[in-house]
């Protein structure tokens, strides 16, 4: 009887530990990239910035309509905020990453939280310091090649970006079959004074 009790107690303890581990992993927002995933960051590692960019999302599949929007991105050490607007100025979605997780507010025009997370992943892979990005990749690493950041999986190019913080360029996600054409409209370093 005591052996059965110990066995049941041990089993319950193992389930409790496994449950805690599973809860911990849910706190991390992960976006598939290459053969693995990228864990999204909720902190900007530099000075606070406000960036306005025009983005054109081109999908390889013909049945999917291209999307055009303007994004306002606020990058701070305590939070990251992305607001996507239609070319006419209607808010398409609002996405915020903080220590407590991801909050998303969609609109009648666009209510896809996964799209917001994919945009965050593309921005972070393109703009965050390489060592920071690579520390949060489950497999593979971004490499600098001919002025672009490239990710290869078994030698095959799966993701590539020529975008920098204050310039224009393209982000190609060959694995997911889309390309982002990004045009930086405004780039502003924000005052870090709290006085």
PDB file of N, CA, C and O in Angstrom, residues 15-93:
ATOM      1  N   UNK A  15       3.921  15.181 -12.835  1.00  0.00           N
ATOM      2  CA  UNK A  15       2.941  15.952 -13.599  1.00  0.00           C
ATOM      3  C   UNK A  15       2.980  17.429 -13.209  1.00  0.00           C
ATOM      4  O   UNK A  15       2.866  18.313 -14.055  1.00  0.00           O
ATOM      5  N   UNK A  16       3.148  17.707 -11.925  1.00  0.00           N
ATOM      6  CA  UNK A  16       3.213  19.100 -11.454  1.00  0.00           C
ATOM      7  C   UNK A  16       4.432  19.804 -12.039  1.00  0.00           C
ATOM      8  O   UNK A  16       4.350  20.938 -12.519  1.00  0.00           O
ATOM      9  N   UNK A  17       5.585  19.134 -12.030  1.00  0.00           N
ATOM     10  CA  UNK A  17       6.801  19.719 -12.601  1.00  0.00           C
ATOM     11  C   UNK A  17       6.630  19.923 -14.102  1.00  0.00           C
ATOM     12  O   UNK A  17       6.965  20.970 -14.648  1.00  0.00           O
ATOM     13  N   UNK A  18       6.069  18.934 -14.781  1.00  0.00           N
ATOM     14  CA  UNK A  18       5.834  19.061 -16.225  1.00  0.00           C
ATOM     15  C   UNK A  18       4.863  20.196 -16.509  1.00  0.00           C
ATOM     16  O   UNK A  18       5.039  20.955 -17.463  1.00  0.00           O
ATOM     17  N   UNK A  19       3.840  20.359 -15.675  1.00  0.00           N
ATOM     18  CA  UNK A  19       2.870  21.444 -15.839  1.00  0.00           C
ATOM     19  C   UNK A  19       3.518  22.799 -15.667  1.00  0.00           C
ATOM     20  O   UNK A  19       3.271  23.731 -16.430  1.00  0.00           O
ATOM     21  N   UNK A  20       4.394  22.940 -14.665  1.00  0.00           N
ATOM     22  CA  UNK A  20       5.108  24.203 -14.454  1.00  0.00           C
ATOM     23  C   UNK A  20       6.010  24.510 -15.638  1.00  0.00           C
ATOM     24  O   UNK A  20       6.104  25.643 -16.090  1.00  0.00           O
ATOM     25  N   UNK A  21       6.690  23.500 -16.161  1.00  0.00           N
ATOM     26  CA  UNK A  21       7.554  23.695 -17.323  1.00  0.00           C
ATOM     27  C   UNK A  21       6.726  24.134 -18.518  1.00  0.00           C
ATOM     28  O   UNK A  21       7.108  25.036 -19.250  1.00  0.00           O
ATOM     29  N   UNK A  22       5.587  23.509 -18.730  1.00  0.00           N
ATOM     30  CA  UNK A  22       4.721  23.876 -19.854  1.00  0.00           C
ATOM     31  C   UNK A  22       4.212  25.301 -19.698  1.00  0.00           C
ATOM     32  O   UNK A  22       4.154  26.062 -20.660  1.00  0.00           O
ATOM     33  N   UNK A  23       3.839  25.705 -18.485  1.00  0.00           N
ATOM     34  CA  UNK A  23       3.372  27.069 -18.272  1.00  0.00           C
ATOM     35  C   UNK A  23       4.480  28.064 -18.580  1.00  0.00           C
ATOM     36  O   UNK A  23       4.249  29.097 -19.182  1.00  0.00           O
ATOM     37  N   UNK A  24       5.684  27.752 -18.173  1.00  0.00           N
ATOM     38  CA  UNK A  24       6.811  28.637 -18.441  1.00  0.00           C
ATOM     39  C   UNK A  24       7.049  28.819 -19.926  1.00  0.00           C
ATOM     40  O   UNK A  24       7.347  29.905 -20.391  1.00  0.00           O
ATOM     41  N   UNK A  25       6.890  27.775 -20.719  1.00  0.00           N
ATOM     42  CA  UNK A  25       7.148  27.883 -22.149  1.00  0.00           C
ATOM     43  C   UNK A  25       6.048  28.661 -22.863  1.00  0.00           C
ATOM     44  O   UNK A  25       6.283  29.245 -23.903  1.00  0.00           O
ATOM     45  N   UNK A  26       4.826  28.695 -22.308  1.00  0.00           N
ATOM     46  CA  UNK A  26       3.748  29.453 -22.929  1.00  0.00           C
ATOM     47  C   UNK A  26       3.999  30.947 -22.845  1.00  0.00           C
ATOM     48  O   UNK A  26       3.456  31.712 -23.615  1.00  0.00           O
ATOM     49  N   UNK A  27       4.799  31.384 -21.865  1.00  0.00           N
ATOM     50  CA  UNK A  27       5.084  32.798 -21.711  1.00  0.00           C
ATOM     51  C   UNK A  27       5.949  33.323 -22.851  1.00  0.00           C
ATOM     52  O   UNK A  27       5.977  34.508 -23.107  1.00  0.00           O
ATOM     53  N   UNK A  28       6.673  32.467 -23.535  1.00  0.00           N
ATOM     54  CA  UNK A  28       7.552  32.887 -24.616  1.00  0.00           C
ATOM     55  C   UNK A  28       6.787  32.855 -25.924  1.00  0.00           C
ATOM     56  O   UNK A  28       6.192  31.856 -26.284  1.00  0.00           O
ATOM     57  N   UNK A  29       6.818  33.964 -26.657  1.00  0.00           N
ATOM     58  CA  UNK A  29       6.166  34.029 -27.951  1.00  0.00           C
ATOM     59  C   UNK A  29       7.160  33.577 -29.007  1.00  0.00           C
ATOM     60  O   UNK A  29       8.216  34.171 -29.174  1.00  0.00           O
ATOM     61  N   UNK A  30       6.813  32.517 -29.705  1.00  0.00           N
ATOM     62  CA  UNK A  30       7.720  31.940 -30.685  1.00  0.00           C
ATOM     63  C   UNK A  30       7.085  31.954 -32.070  1.00  0.00           C
ATOM     64  O   UNK A  30       5.921  31.611 -32.228  1.00  0.00           O
ATOM     65  N   UNK A  31       7.893  32.345 -33.056  1.00  0.00           N
ATOM     66  CA  UNK A  31       7.453  32.403 -34.440  1.00  0.00           C
ATOM     67  C   UNK A  31       8.336  31.451 -35.243  1.00  0.00           C
ATOM     68  O   UNK A  31       9.572  31.525 -35.134  1.00  0.00           O
ATOM     69  N   UNK A  32       7.745  30.548 -36.032  1.00  0.00           N
ATOM     70  CA  UNK A  32       8.553  29.620 -36.828  1.00  0.00           C
ATOM     71  C   UNK A  32       9.479  30.355 -37.803  1.00  0.00           C
ATOM     72  O   UNK A  32       9.052  31.269 -38.503  1.00  0.00           O
ATOM     73  N   UNK A  33      10.751  29.962 -37.797  1.00  0.00           N
ATOM     74  CA  UNK A  33      11.746  30.515 -38.718  1.00  0.00           C
ATOM     75  C   UNK A  33      12.715  29.390 -39.066  1.00  0.00           C
ATOM     76  O   UNK A  33      13.293  28.780 -38.167  1.00  0.00           O
ATOM     77  N   UNK A  34      12.879  29.130 -40.347  1.00  0.00           N
ATOM     78  CA  UNK A  34      13.770  28.052 -40.769  1.00  0.00           C
ATOM     79  C   UNK A  34      13.307  26.724 -40.199  1.00  0.00           C
ATOM     80  O   UNK A  34      12.114  26.424 -40.157  1.00  0.00           O
ATOM     81  N   UNK A  35      14.243  25.927 -39.711  1.00  0.00           N
ATOM     82  CA  UNK A  35      13.918  24.616 -39.145  1.00  0.00           C
ATOM     83  C   UNK A  35      13.447  24.731 -37.696  1.00  0.00           C
ATOM     84  O   UNK A  35      13.016  23.748 -37.115  1.00  0.00           O
ATOM     85  N   UNK A  36      13.518  25.911 -37.114  1.00  0.00           N
ATOM     86  CA  UNK A  36      13.149  26.085 -35.707  1.00  0.00           C
ATOM     87  C   UNK A  36      12.195  27.245 -35.505  1.00  0.00           C
ATOM     88  O   UNK A  36      11.228  27.413 -36.237  1.00  0.00           O
ATOM     89  N   UNK A  37      12.513  28.055 -34.524  1.00  0.00           N
ATOM     90  CA  UNK A  37      11.669  29.203 -34.207  1.00  0.00           C
ATOM     91  C   UNK A  37      12.529  30.327 -33.641  1.00  0.00           C
ATOM     92  O   UNK A  37      13.672  30.126 -33.233  1.00  0.00           O
ATOM     93  N   UNK A  38      11.939  31.528 -33.651  1.00  0.00           N
ATOM     94  CA  UNK A  38      12.557  32.697 -33.057  1.00  0.00           C
ATOM     95  C   UNK A  38      11.677  33.124 -31.884  1.00  0.00           C
ATOM     96  O   UNK A  38      10.468  33.255 -32.038  1.00  0.00           O
ATOM     97  N   UNK A  39      12.280  33.327 -30.715  1.00  0.00           N
ATOM     98  CA  UNK A  39      11.542  33.808 -29.541  1.00  0.00           C
ATOM     99  C   UNK A  39      11.520  35.331 -29.573  1.00  0.00           C
ATOM    100  O   UNK A  39      12.574  35.975 -29.505  1.00  0.00           O
ATOM    101  N   UNK A  40      10.322  35.888 -29.720  1.00  0.00           N
ATOM    102  CA  UNK A  40      10.185  37.336 -29.803  1.00  0.00           C
ATOM    103  C   UNK A  40      10.685  38.019 -28.538  1.00  0.00           C
ATOM    104  O   UNK A  40      10.500  37.527 -27.430  1.00  0.00           O
ATOM    105  N   UNK A  41      11.304  39.177 -28.734  1.00  0.00           N
ATOM    106  CA  UNK A  41      11.798  39.987 -27.629  1.00  0.00           C
ATOM    107  C   UNK A  41      10.782  41.071 -27.304  1.00  0.00           C
ATOM    108  O   UNK A  41      10.075  41.543 -28.191  1.00  0.00           O
ATOM    109  N   UNK A  42      10.716  41.490 -26.069  1.00  0.00           N
ATOM    110  CA  UNK A  42       9.794  42.557 -25.691  1.00  0.00           C
ATOM    111  C   UNK A  42      10.548  43.815 -25.288  1.00  0.00           C
ATOM    112  O   UNK A  42       9.945  44.804 -24.871  1.00  0.00           O
ATOM    113  N   UNK A  43      11.866  43.806 -25.452  1.00  0.00           N
ATOM    114  CA  UNK A  43      12.688  44.965 -25.111  1.00  0.00           C
ATOM    115  C   UNK A  43      13.534  45.375 -26.309  1.00  0.00           C
ATOM    116  O   UNK A  43      14.082  44.524 -27.015  1.00  0.00           O
ATOM    117  N   UNK A  44      13.662  46.671 -26.502  1.00  0.00           N
ATOM    118  CA  UNK A  44      14.571  47.202 -27.507  1.00  0.00           C
ATOM    119  C   UNK A  44      15.910  47.450 -26.822  1.00  0.00           C
ATOM    120  O   UNK A  44      15.969  48.101 -25.777  1.00  0.00           O
ATOM    121  N   UNK A  45      17.020  46.939 -27.380  1.00  0.00           N
ATOM    122  CA  UNK A  45      18.309  47.030 -26.696  1.00  0.00           C
ATOM    123  C   UNK A  45      19.035  48.373 -26.863  1.00  0.00           C
ATOM    124  O   UNK A  45      20.147  48.527 -26.376  1.00  0.00           O
ATOM    125  N   UNK A  46      18.440  49.345 -27.524  1.00  0.00           N
ATOM    126  CA  UNK A  46      19.101  50.635 -27.742  1.00  0.00           C
ATOM    127  C   UNK A  46      18.311  51.791 -27.160  1.00  0.00           C
ATOM    128  O   UNK A  46      17.445  51.615 -26.301  1.00  0.00           O
ATOM    129  N   UNK A  47      18.609  52.996 -27.665  1.00  0.00           N
ATOM    130  CA  UNK A  47      17.885  54.187 -27.238  1.00  0.00           C
ATOM    131  C   UNK A  47      16.438  54.095 -27.722  1.00  0.00           C
ATOM    132  O   UNK A  47      16.180  53.510 -28.777  1.00  0.00           O
ATOM    133  N   UNK A  48      15.482  54.681 -26.989  1.00  0.00           N
ATOM    134  CA  UNK A  48      14.078  54.640 -27.434  1.00  0.00           C
ATOM    135  C   UNK A  48      13.933  55.267 -28.823  1.00  0.00           C
ATOM    136  O   UNK A  48      14.528  56.312 -29.099  1.00  0.00           O
ATOM    137  N   UNK A  49      13.146  54.613 -29.673  1.00  0.00           N
ATOM    138  CA  UNK A  49      12.956  55.070 -31.047  1.00  0.00           C
ATOM    139  C   UNK A  49      11.491  55.073 -31.433  1.00  0.00           C
ATOM    140  O   UNK A  49      10.708  54.251 -30.951  1.00  0.00           O
ATOM    141  N   UNK A  50      11.150  55.955 -32.359  1.00  0.00           N
ATOM    142  CA  UNK A  50       9.848  55.950 -33.027  1.00  0.00           C
ATOM    143  C   UNK A  50      10.158  55.874 -34.517  1.00  0.00           C
ATOM    144  O   UNK A  50      10.924  56.679 -35.033  1.00  0.00           O
ATOM    145  N   UNK A  51       9.590  54.882 -35.191  1.00  0.00           N
ATOM    146  CA  UNK A  51       9.845  54.685 -36.619  1.00  0.00           C
ATOM    147  C   UNK A  51       8.514  54.580 -37.352  1.00  0.00           C
ATOM    148  O   UNK A  51       7.603  53.881 -36.896  1.00  0.00           O
ATOM    149  N   UNK A  52       8.408  55.294 -38.473  1.00  0.00           N
ATOM    150  CA  UNK A  52       7.253  55.188 -39.357  1.00  0.00           C
ATOM    151  C   UNK A  52       7.728  54.559 -40.660  1.00  0.00           C
ATOM    152  O   UNK A  52       8.699  55.016 -41.255  1.00  0.00           O
ATOM    153  N   UNK A  53       7.044  53.477 -41.093  1.00  0.00           N
ATOM    154  CA  UNK A  53       7.440  52.790 -42.319  1.00  0.00           C
ATOM    155  C   UNK A  53       6.219  52.435 -43.150  1.00  0.00           C
ATOM    156  O   UNK A  53       5.181  52.046 -42.616  1.00  0.00           O
ATOM    157  N   UNK A  54       6.370  52.568 -44.473  1.00  0.00           N
ATOM    158  CA  UNK A  54       5.378  52.038 -45.407  1.00  0.00           C
ATOM    159  C   UNK A  54       5.766  50.593 -45.667  1.00  0.00           C
ATOM    160  O   UNK A  54       6.945  50.299 -45.881  1.00  0.00           O
ATOM    161  N   UNK A  55       4.793  49.701 -45.642  1.00  0.00           N
ATOM    162  CA  UNK A  55       5.065  48.286 -45.869  1.00  0.00           C
ATOM    163  C   UNK A  55       4.109  47.757 -46.936  1.00  0.00           C
ATOM    164  O   UNK A  55       2.904  47.992 -46.874  1.00  0.00           O
ATOM    165  N   UNK A  56       4.669  47.051 -47.894  1.00  0.00           N
ATOM    166  CA  UNK A  56       3.847  46.347 -48.889  1.00  0.00           C
ATOM    167  C   UNK A  56       4.128  44.867 -48.719  1.00  0.00           C
ATOM    168  O   UNK A  56       5.264  44.415 -48.844  1.00  0.00           O
ATOM    169  N   UNK A  57       3.075  44.115 -48.406  1.00  0.00           N
ATOM    170  CA  UNK A  57       3.154  42.673 -48.173  1.00  0.00           C
ATOM    171  C   UNK A  57       2.725  41.983 -49.458  1.00  0.00           C
ATOM    172  O   UNK A  57       1.567  42.050 -49.853  1.00  0.00           O
ATOM    173  N   UNK A  58       3.640  41.320 -50.150  1.00  0.00           N
ATOM    174  CA  UNK A  58       3.335  40.607 -51.391  1.00  0.00           C
ATOM    175  C   UNK A  58       3.408  39.120 -51.127  1.00  0.00           C
ATOM    176  O   UNK A  58       4.434  38.613 -50.684  1.00  0.00           O
ATOM    177  N   UNK A  59       2.312  38.442 -51.394  1.00  0.00           N
ATOM    178  CA  UNK A  59       2.231  36.993 -51.189  1.00  0.00           C
ATOM    179  C   UNK A  59       2.452  36.303 -52.527  1.00  0.00           C
ATOM    180  O   UNK A  59       1.969  36.759 -53.559  1.00  0.00           O
ATOM    181  N   UNK A  60       3.194  35.216 -52.522  1.00  0.00           N
ATOM    182  CA  UNK A  60       3.456  34.472 -53.758  1.00  0.00           C
ATOM    183  C   UNK A  60       2.182  33.815 -54.299  1.00  0.00           C
ATOM    184  O   UNK A  60       1.984  33.740 -55.492  1.00  0.00           O
ATOM    185  N   UNK A  61       1.322  33.360 -53.383  1.00  0.00           N
ATOM    186  CA  UNK A  61       0.084  32.702 -53.820  1.00  0.00           C
ATOM    187  C   UNK A  61      -0.823  33.733 -54.497  1.00  0.00           C
ATOM    188  O   UNK A  61      -1.063  34.807 -53.955  1.00  0.00           O
ATOM    189  N   UNK A  62      -1.312  33.420 -55.676  1.00  0.00           N
ATOM    190  CA  UNK A  62      -2.112  34.368 -56.440  1.00  0.00           C
ATOM    191  C   UNK A  62      -3.447  34.697 -55.788  1.00  0.00           C
ATOM    192  O   UNK A  62      -3.968  35.790 -55.963  1.00  0.00           O
ATOM    193  N   UNK A  63      -4.019  33.777 -55.019  1.00  0.00           N
ATOM    194  CA  UNK A  63      -5.332  34.012 -54.435  1.00  0.00           C
ATOM    195  C   UNK A  63      -5.288  34.979 -53.258  1.00  0.00           C
ATOM    196  O   UNK A  63      -6.308  35.463 -52.813  1.00  0.00           O
ATOM    197  N   UNK A  64      -4.090  35.278 -52.758  1.00  0.00           N
ATOM    198  CA  UNK A  64      -3.959  36.174 -51.619  1.00  0.00           C
ATOM    199  C   UNK A  64      -3.674  37.580 -52.125  1.00  0.00           C
ATOM    200  O   UNK A  64      -2.740  37.801 -52.884  1.00  0.00           O
ATOM    201  N   UNK A  65      -4.495  38.523 -51.683  1.00  0.00           N
ATOM    202  CA  UNK A  65      -4.355  39.908 -52.092  1.00  0.00           C
ATOM    203  C   UNK A  65      -3.152  40.541 -51.388  1.00  0.00           C
ATOM    204  O   UNK A  65      -2.916  40.315 -50.215  1.00  0.00           O
ATOM    205  N   UNK A  66      -2.401  41.356 -52.135  1.00  0.00           N
ATOM    206  CA  UNK A  66      -1.301  42.098 -51.528  1.00  0.00           C
ATOM    207  C   UNK A  66      -1.873  43.093 -50.523  1.00  0.00           C
ATOM    208  O   UNK A  66      -2.954  43.640 -50.728  1.00  0.00           O
ATOM    209  N   UNK A  67      -1.119  43.328 -49.451  1.00  0.00           N
ATOM    210  CA  UNK A  67      -1.563  44.265 -48.430  1.00  0.00           C
ATOM    211  C   UNK A  67      -0.576  45.413 -48.356  1.00  0.00           C
ATOM    212  O   UNK A  67       0.636  45.193 -48.407  1.00  0.00           O
ATOM    213  N   UNK A  68      -1.098  46.611 -48.221  1.00  0.00           N
ATOM    214  CA  UNK A  68      -0.263  47.778 -48.026  1.00  0.00           C
ATOM    215  C   UNK A  68      -0.697  48.454 -46.740  1.00  0.00           C
ATOM    216  O   UNK A  68      -1.891  48.602 -46.486  1.00  0.00           O
ATOM    217  N   UNK A  69       0.265  48.824 -45.930  1.00  0.00           N
ATOM    218  CA  UNK A  69      -0.057  49.542 -44.705  1.00  0.00           C
ATOM    219  C   UNK A  69       1.130  50.371 -44.257  1.00  0.00           C
ATOM    220  O   UNK A  69       2.243  50.217 -44.755  1.00  0.00           O
ATOM    221  N   UNK A  70       0.857  51.285 -43.352  1.00  0.00           N
ATOM    222  CA  UNK A  70       1.889  52.095 -42.723  1.00  0.00           C
ATOM    223  C   UNK A  70       1.986  51.610 -41.293  1.00  0.00           C
ATOM    224  O   UNK A  70       0.964  51.382 -40.639  1.00  0.00           O
ATOM    225  N   UNK A  71       3.206  51.421 -40.804  1.00  0.00           N
ATOM    226  CA  UNK A  71       3.364  51.007 -39.418  1.00  0.00           C
ATOM    227  C   UNK A  71       4.081  52.097 -38.636  1.00  0.00           C
ATOM    228  O   UNK A  71       5.009  52.731 -39.130  1.00  0.00           O
ATOM    229  N   UNK A  72       3.590  52.295 -37.450  1.00  0.00           N
ATOM    230  CA  UNK A  72       4.260  53.146 -36.478  1.00  0.00           C
ATOM    231  C   UNK A  72       4.797  52.195 -35.421  1.00  0.00           C
ATOM    232  O   UNK A  72       4.032  51.437 -34.822  1.00  0.00           O
ATOM    233  N   UNK A  73       6.110  52.228 -35.217  1.00  0.00           N
ATOM    234  CA  UNK A  73       6.744  51.302 -34.285  1.00  0.00           C
ATOM    235  C   UNK A  73       7.431  52.108 -33.191  1.00  0.00           C
ATOM    236  O   UNK A  73       8.265  52.971 -33.481  1.00  0.00           O
ATOM    237  N   UNK A  74       7.052  51.842 -31.947  1.00  0.00           N
ATOM    238  CA  UNK A  74       7.683  52.466 -30.789  1.00  0.00           C
ATOM    239  C   UNK A  74       8.540  51.403 -30.119  1.00  0.00           C
ATOM    240  O   UNK A  74       8.042  50.340 -29.738  1.00  0.00           O
ATOM    241  N   UNK A  75       9.831  51.667 -30.013  1.00  0.00           N
ATOM    242  CA  UNK A  75      10.773  50.705 -29.445  1.00  0.00           C
ATOM    243  C   UNK A  75      11.347  51.283 -28.161  1.00  0.00           C
ATOM    244  O   UNK A  75      12.042  52.303 -28.188  1.00  0.00           O
ATOM    245  N   UNK A  76      11.047  50.636 -27.039  1.00  0.00           N
ATOM    246  CA  UNK A  76      11.522  51.090 -25.741  1.00  0.00           C
ATOM    247  C   UNK A  76      12.070  49.900 -24.958  1.00  0.00           C
ATOM    248  O   UNK A  76      11.846  48.747 -25.325  1.00  0.00           O
ATOM    249  N   UNK A  77      12.733  50.186 -23.845  1.00  0.00           N
ATOM    250  CA  UNK A  77      13.297  49.101 -23.037  1.00  0.00           C
ATOM    251  C   UNK A  77      12.223  48.352 -22.259  1.00  0.00           C
ATOM    252  O   UNK A  77      12.428  47.211 -21.870  1.00  0.00           O
ATOM    253  N   UNK A  78      11.062  48.955 -22.039  1.00  0.00           N
ATOM    254  CA  UNK A  78       9.997  48.315 -21.258  1.00  0.00           C
ATOM    255  C   UNK A  78       8.854  47.753 -22.099  1.00  0.00           C
ATOM    256  O   UNK A  78       8.035  46.991 -21.593  1.00  0.00           O
ATOM    257  N   UNK A  79       8.784  48.155 -23.380  1.00  0.00           N
ATOM    258  CA  UNK A  79       7.708  47.661 -24.234  1.00  0.00           C
ATOM    259  C   UNK A  79       8.003  47.973 -25.684  1.00  0.00           C
ATOM    260  O   UNK A  79       8.808  48.847 -26.002  1.00  0.00           O
ATOM    261  N   UNK A  80       7.325  47.243 -26.550  1.00  0.00           N
ATOM    262  CA  UNK A  80       7.384  47.456 -27.985  1.00  0.00           C
ATOM    263  C   UNK A  80       5.943  47.608 -28.465  1.00  0.00           C
ATOM    264  O   UNK A  80       5.091  46.795 -28.122  1.00  0.00           O
ATOM    265  N   UNK A  81       5.671  48.644 -29.239  1.00  0.00           N
ATOM    266  CA  UNK A  81       4.317  48.905 -29.720  1.00  0.00           C
ATOM    267  C   UNK A  81       4.342  49.079 -31.226  1.00  0.00           C
ATOM    268  O   UNK A  81       5.149  49.844 -31.760  1.00  0.00           O
ATOM    269  N   UNK A  82       3.457  48.372 -31.911  1.00  0.00           N
ATOM    270  CA  UNK A  82       3.332  48.471 -33.354  1.00  0.00           C
ATOM    271  C   UNK A  82       1.875  48.760 -33.685  1.00  0.00           C
ATOM    272  O   UNK A  82       0.982  48.037 -33.230  1.00  0.00           O
ATOM    273  N   UNK A  83       1.644  49.839 -34.426  1.00  0.00           N
ATOM    274  CA  UNK A  83       0.297  50.180 -34.889  1.00  0.00           C
ATOM    275  C   UNK A  83       0.334  50.177 -36.410  1.00  0.00           C
ATOM    276  O   UNK A  83       1.155  50.876 -37.013  1.00  0.00           O
ATOM    277  N   UNK A  84      -0.518  49.370 -37.026  1.00  0.00           N
ATOM    278  CA  UNK A  84      -0.597  49.296 -38.486  1.00  0.00           C
ATOM    279  C   UNK A  84      -1.813  50.079 -38.952  1.00  0.00           C
ATOM    280  O   UNK A  84      -2.917  49.898 -38.428  1.00  0.00           O
ATOM    281  N   UNK A  85      -1.590  50.965 -39.924  1.00  0.00           N
ATOM    282  CA  UNK A  85      -2.652  51.806 -40.465  1.00  0.00           C
ATOM    283  C   UNK A  85      -2.824  51.520 -41.948  1.00  0.00           C
ATOM    284  O   UNK A  85      -1.840  51.237 -42.652  1.00  0.00           O
ATOM    285  N   UNK A  86      -4.053  51.643 -42.426  1.00  0.00           N
ATOM    286  CA  UNK A  86      -4.298  51.508 -43.861  1.00  0.00           C
ATOM    287  C   UNK A  86      -3.739  52.753 -44.551  1.00  0.00           C
ATOM    288  O   UNK A  86      -3.464  53.764 -43.888  1.00  0.00           O
ATOM    289  N   UNK A  87      -3.578  52.720 -45.875  1.00  0.00           N
ATOM    290  CA  UNK A  87      -3.112  53.916 -46.586  1.00  0.00           C
ATOM    291  C   UNK A  87      -4.023  55.128 -46.356  1.00  0.00           C
ATOM    292  O   UNK A  87      -3.584  56.266 -46.469  1.00  0.00           O
ATOM    293  N   UNK A  88      -5.287  54.884 -45.978  1.00  0.00           N
ATOM    294  CA  UNK A  88      -6.217  55.987 -45.703  1.00  0.00           C
ATOM    295  C   UNK A  88      -6.199  56.425 -44.243  1.00  0.00           C
ATOM    296  O   UNK A  88      -6.922  57.329 -43.847  1.00  0.00           O
ATOM    297  N   UNK A  89      -5.392  55.770 -43.420  1.00  0.00           N
ATOM    298  CA  UNK A  89      -5.260  56.170 -42.024  1.00  0.00           C
ATOM    299  C   UNK A  89      -6.123  55.406 -41.035  1.00  0.00           C
ATOM    300  O   UNK A  89      -6.113  55.716 -39.848  1.00  0.00           O
ATOM    301  N   UNK A  90      -6.869  54.390 -41.489  1.00  0.00           N
ATOM    302  CA  UNK A  90      -7.659  53.568 -40.564  1.00  0.00           C
ATOM    303  C   UNK A  90      -6.742  52.608 -39.827  1.00  0.00           C
ATOM    304  O   UNK A  90      -5.848  52.012 -40.438  1.00  0.00           O
ATOM    305  N   UNK A  91      -6.965  52.451 -38.526  1.00  0.00           N
ATOM    306  CA  UNK A  91      -6.144  51.517 -37.763  1.00  0.00           C
ATOM    307  C   UNK A  91      -6.526  50.088 -38.126  1.00  0.00           C
ATOM    308  O   UNK A  91      -7.679  49.693 -38.001  1.00  0.00           O
ATOM    309  N   UNK A  92      -5.541  49.306 -38.575  1.00  0.00           N
ATOM    310  CA  UNK A  92      -5.766  47.913 -38.933  1.00  0.00           C
ATOM    311  C   UNK A  92      -5.584  47.002 -37.730  1.00  0.00           C
ATOM    312  O   UNK A  92      -6.379  46.110 -37.496  1.00  0.00           O
ATOM    313  N   UNK A  93      -4.498  47.224 -36.990  1.00  0.00           N
ATOM    314  CA  UNK A  93      -4.295  46.486 -35.758  1.00  0.00           C
ATOM    315  C   UNK A  93      -3.281  47.206 -34.890  1.00  0.00           C
ATOM    316  O   UNK A  93      -2.520  48.059 -35.354  1.00  0.00           O
TER     317      UNK A  93
END
